[in-house]
mmCIF file of C-alpha atoms in Angstrom:
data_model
loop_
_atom_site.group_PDB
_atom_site.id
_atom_site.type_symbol
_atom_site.label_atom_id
_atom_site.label_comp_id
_atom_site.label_asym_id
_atom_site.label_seq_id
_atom_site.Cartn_x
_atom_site.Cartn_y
_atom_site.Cartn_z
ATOM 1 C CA UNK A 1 166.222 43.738 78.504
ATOM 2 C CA UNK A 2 163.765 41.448 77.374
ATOM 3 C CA UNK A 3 160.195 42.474 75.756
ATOM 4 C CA UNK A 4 157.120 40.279 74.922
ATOM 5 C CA UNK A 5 155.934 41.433 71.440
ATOM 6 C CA UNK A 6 152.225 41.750 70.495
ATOM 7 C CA UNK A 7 152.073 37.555 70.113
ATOM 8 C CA UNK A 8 154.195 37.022 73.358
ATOM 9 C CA UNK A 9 155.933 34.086 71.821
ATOM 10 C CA UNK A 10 157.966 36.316 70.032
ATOM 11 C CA UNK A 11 160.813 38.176 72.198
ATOM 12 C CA UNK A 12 162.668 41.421 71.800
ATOM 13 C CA UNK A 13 165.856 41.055 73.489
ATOM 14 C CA UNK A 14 167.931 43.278 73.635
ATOM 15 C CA UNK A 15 171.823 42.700 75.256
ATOM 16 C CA UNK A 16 173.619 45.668 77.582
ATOM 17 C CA UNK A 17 176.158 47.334 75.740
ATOM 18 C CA UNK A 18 179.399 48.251 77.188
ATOM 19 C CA UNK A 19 181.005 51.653 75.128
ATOM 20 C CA UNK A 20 184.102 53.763 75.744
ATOM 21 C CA UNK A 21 186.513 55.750 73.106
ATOM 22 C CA UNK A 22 187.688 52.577 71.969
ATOM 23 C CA UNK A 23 184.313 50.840 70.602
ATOM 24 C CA UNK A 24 182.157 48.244 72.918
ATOM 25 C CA UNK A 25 181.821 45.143 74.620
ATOM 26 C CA UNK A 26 178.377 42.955 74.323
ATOM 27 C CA UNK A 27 177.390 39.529 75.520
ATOM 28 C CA UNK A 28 174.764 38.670 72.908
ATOM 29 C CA UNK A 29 173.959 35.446 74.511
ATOM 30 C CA UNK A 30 174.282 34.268 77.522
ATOM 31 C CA UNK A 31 172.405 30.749 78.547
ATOM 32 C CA UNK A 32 172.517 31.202 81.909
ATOM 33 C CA UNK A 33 170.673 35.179 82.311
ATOM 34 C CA UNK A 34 167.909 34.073 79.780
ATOM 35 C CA UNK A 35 166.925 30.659 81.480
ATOM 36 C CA UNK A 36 166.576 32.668 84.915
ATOM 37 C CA UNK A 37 164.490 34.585 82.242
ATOM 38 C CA UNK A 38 162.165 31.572 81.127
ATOM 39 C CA UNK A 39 163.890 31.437 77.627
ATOM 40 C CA UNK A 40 165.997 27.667 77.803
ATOM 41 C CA UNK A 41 167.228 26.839 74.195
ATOM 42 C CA UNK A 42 170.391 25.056 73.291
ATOM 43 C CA UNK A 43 171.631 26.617 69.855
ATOM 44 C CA UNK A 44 173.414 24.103 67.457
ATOM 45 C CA UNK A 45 174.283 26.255 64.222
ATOM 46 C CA UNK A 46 175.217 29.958 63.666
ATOM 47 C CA UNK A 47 173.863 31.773 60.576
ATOM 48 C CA UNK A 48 175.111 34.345 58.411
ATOM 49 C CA UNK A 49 173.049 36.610 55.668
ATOM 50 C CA UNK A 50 174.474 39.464 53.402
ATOM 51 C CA UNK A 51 172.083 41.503 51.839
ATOM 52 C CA UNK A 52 173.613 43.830 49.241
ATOM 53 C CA UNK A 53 170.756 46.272 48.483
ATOM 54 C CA UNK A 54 167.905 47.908 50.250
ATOM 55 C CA UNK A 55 164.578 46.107 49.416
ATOM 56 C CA UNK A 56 165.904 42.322 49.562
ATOM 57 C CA UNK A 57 163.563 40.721 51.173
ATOM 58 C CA UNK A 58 163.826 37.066 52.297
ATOM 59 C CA UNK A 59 161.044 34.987 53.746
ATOM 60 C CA UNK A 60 158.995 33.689 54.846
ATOM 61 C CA UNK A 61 160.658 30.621 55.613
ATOM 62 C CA UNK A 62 160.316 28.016 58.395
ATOM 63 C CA UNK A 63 161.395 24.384 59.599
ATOM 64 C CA UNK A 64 158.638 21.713 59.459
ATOM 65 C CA UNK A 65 158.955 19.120 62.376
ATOM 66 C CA UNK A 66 161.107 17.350 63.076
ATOM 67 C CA UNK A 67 163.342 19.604 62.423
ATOM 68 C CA UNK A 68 161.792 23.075 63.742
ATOM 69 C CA UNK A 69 163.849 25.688 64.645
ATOM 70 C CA UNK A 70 163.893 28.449 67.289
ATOM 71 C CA UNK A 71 165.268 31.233 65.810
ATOM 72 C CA UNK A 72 167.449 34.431 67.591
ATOM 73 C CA UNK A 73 168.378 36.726 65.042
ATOM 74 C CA UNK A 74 170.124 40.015 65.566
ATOM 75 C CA UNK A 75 171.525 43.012 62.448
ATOM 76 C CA UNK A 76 175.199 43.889 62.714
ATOM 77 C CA UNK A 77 175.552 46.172 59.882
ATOM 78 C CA UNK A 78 172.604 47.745 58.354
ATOM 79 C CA UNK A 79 168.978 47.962 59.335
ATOM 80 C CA UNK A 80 166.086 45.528 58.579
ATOM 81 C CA UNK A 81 162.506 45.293 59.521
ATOM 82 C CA UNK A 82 162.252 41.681 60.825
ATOM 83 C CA UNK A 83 158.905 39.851 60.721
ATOM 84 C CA UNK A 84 157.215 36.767 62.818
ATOM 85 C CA UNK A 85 154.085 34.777 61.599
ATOM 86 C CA UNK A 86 152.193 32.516 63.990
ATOM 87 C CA UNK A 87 151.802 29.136 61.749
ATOM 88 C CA UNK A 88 150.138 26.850 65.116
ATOM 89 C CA UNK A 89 147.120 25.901 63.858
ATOM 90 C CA UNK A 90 144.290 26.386 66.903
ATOM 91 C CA UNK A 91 146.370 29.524 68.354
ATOM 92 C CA UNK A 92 144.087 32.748 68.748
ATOM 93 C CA UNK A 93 146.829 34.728 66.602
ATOM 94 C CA UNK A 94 147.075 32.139 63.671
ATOM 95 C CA UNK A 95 147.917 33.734 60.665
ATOM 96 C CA UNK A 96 149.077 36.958 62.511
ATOM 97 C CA UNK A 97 152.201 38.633 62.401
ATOM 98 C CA UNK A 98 154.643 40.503 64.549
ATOM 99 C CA UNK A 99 157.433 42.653 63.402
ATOM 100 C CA UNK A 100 160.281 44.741 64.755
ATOM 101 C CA UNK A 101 163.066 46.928 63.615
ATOM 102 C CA UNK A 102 166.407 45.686 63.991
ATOM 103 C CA UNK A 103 169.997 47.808 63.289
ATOM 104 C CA UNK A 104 172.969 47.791 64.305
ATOM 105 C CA UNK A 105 172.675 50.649 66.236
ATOM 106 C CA UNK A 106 169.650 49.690 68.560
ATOM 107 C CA UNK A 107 171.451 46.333 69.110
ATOM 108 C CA UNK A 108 167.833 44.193 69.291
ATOM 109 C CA UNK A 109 167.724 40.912 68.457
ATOM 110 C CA UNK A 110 164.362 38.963 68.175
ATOM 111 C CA UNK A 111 163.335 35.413 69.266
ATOM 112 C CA UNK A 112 161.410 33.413 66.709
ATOM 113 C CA UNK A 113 160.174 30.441 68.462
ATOM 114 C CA UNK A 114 159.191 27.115 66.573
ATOM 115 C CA UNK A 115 155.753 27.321 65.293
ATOM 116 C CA UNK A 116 156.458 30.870 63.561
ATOM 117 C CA UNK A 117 157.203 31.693 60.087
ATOM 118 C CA UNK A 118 160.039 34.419 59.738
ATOM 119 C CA UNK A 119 161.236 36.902 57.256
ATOM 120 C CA UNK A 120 163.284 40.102 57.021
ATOM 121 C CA UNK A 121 163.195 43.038 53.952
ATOM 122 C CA UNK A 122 166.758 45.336 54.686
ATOM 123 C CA UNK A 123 165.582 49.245 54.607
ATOM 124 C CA UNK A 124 169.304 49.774 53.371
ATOM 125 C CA UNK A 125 172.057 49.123 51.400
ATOM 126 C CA UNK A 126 174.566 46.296 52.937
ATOM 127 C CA UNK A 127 172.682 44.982 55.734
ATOM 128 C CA UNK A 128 173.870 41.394 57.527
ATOM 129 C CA UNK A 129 172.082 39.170 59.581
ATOM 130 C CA UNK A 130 173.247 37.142 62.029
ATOM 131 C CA UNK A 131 171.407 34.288 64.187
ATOM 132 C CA UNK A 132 171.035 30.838 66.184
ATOM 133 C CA UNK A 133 169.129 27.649 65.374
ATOM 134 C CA UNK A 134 168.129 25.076 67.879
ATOM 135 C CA UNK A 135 167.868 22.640 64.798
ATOM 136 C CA UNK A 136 170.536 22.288 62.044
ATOM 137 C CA UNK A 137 169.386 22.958 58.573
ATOM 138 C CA UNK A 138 167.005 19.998 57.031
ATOM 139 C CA UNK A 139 166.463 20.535 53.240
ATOM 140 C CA UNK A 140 163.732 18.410 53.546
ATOM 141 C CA UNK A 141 162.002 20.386 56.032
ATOM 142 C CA UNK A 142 162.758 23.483 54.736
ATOM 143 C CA UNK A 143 159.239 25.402 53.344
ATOM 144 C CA UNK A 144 158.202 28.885 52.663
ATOM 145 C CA UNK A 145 154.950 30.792 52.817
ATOM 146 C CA UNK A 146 154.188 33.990 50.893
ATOM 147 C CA UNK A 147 156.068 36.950 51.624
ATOM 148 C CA UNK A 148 152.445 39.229 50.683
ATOM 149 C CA UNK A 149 149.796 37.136 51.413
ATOM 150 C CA UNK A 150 147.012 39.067 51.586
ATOM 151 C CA UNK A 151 145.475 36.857 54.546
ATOM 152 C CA UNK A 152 148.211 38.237 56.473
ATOM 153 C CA UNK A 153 148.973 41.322 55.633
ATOM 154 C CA UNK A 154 152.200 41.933 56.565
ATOM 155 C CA UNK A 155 153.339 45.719 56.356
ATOM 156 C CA UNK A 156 156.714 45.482 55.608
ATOM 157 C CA UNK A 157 157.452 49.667 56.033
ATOM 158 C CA UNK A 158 159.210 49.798 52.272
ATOM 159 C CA UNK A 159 157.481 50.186 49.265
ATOM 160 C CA UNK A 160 156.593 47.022 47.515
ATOM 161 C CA UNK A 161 157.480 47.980 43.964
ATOM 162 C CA UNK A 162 161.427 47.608 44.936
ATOM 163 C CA UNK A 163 161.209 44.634 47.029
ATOM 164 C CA UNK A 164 163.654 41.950 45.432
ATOM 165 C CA UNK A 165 162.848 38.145 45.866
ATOM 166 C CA UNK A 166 164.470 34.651 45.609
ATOM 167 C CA UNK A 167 163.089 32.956 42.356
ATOM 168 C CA UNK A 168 162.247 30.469 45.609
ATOM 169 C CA UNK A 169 160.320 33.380 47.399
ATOM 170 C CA UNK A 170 158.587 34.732 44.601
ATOM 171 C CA UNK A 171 156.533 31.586 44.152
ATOM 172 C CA UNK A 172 156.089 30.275 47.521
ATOM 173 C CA UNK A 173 152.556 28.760 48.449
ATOM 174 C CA UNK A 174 149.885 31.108 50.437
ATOM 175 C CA UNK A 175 149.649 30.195 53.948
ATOM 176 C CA UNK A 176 146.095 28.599 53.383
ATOM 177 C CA UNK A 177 148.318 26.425 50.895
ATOM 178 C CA UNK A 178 150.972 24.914 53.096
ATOM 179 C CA UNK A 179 150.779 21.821 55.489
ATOM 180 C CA UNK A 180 152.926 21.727 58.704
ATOM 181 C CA UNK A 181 152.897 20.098 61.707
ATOM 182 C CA UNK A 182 152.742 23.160 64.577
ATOM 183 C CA UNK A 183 149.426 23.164 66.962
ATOM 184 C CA UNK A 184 149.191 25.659 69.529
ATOM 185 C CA UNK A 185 149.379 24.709 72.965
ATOM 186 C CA UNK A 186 147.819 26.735 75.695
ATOM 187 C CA UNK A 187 150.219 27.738 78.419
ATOM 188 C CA UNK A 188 147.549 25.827 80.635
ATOM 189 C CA UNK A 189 148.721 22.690 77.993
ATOM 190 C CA UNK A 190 152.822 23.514 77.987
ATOM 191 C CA UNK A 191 154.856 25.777 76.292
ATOM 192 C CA UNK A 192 152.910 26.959 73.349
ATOM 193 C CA UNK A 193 155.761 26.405 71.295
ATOM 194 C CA UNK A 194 154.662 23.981 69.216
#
């Protein structure tokens, strides 16, 4: 099943899931079913994150061109609220965010497409993250925008007192603070994306 989120840039998908008394079957992707769906990414690197306590919280983090990434991420153990900023400068939802829960029980996985910040705080203990790039990592492209920016105003559903950051995170520049390269094209332009 596939769900446009309140930006529609920003996917929920979530795969069937196959159960009997031995466990389940999944096909978490599958090229071919999305890009009858509209969704046509080649994925180059697989990612894994480990987060030990409830309250990490890591983001907001992004790709600056070249090297932007398209991001599907999905929880298998744990449970997270998962967070997508729109960073295209001209798009009507700049500086706007979109967020969904994702466990490994309801089996979601949200698309991040280039042009969107993204960040995750786990809402318990040993959560793990897996997901796809289109892009492989790029150190020098690699930037970060304020998890609590106040021009955003991201509810992140956990109390911000026991949020734990990345020295990295901690000090990363407000939105209104960071240069990149994503402007918003209208789907009358192309794909949006980027």
């Amino acid at each position: 099943m596939i769900q446009s989120l309140a930006i529609s840039d920003v996917k929920l998908i979530t795969p069937k899931r196959f159960g009997d008394a031995r466990g389940f079957f999944s096909e978490t992707w599958n090229s071919k079913l999305l890009r009858d769906e509209g969704i046509d990414l080649e994925f180059v690197q697989d990612n894994h994150s480990y987060s030990a306590a409830r309250g990490v919280l890591r983001g907001l983090h992004f790709q600056n061109l070249p090297h932007a990434q398209d991001k599907l991420v999905r929880c298998t153990r744990g449970r997270v609220y998962d967070v997508a900023v729109d960073i295209r400068r001209g798009s009507p939802t700049f500086g706007q965010y979109v967020g969904a829960e994702l466990s490994a029980e309801n089996w979601a996985q949200i698309l991040v497409p280039k042009g969107f910040a993204h960040g995750f705080v786990t809402l318990e203990d040993h959560c793990e993250l897996q997901y796809k790039v289109t892009d492989y990592y790029a150190p020098e492209c690699d930037m970060s925008i304020r998890w609590n920016d106040p021009a955003i105003g991201i509810d992140w559903m956990i109390d911000p007192s026991v949020v734990t950051l990345s020295e990295k995170d901690a000090s990363a520049p407000l939105l209104s603070e960071v240069e990149c390269g994503f402007v918003y094209k209208s789907a009358h332009a192309g794909s949006g994306q980027g």
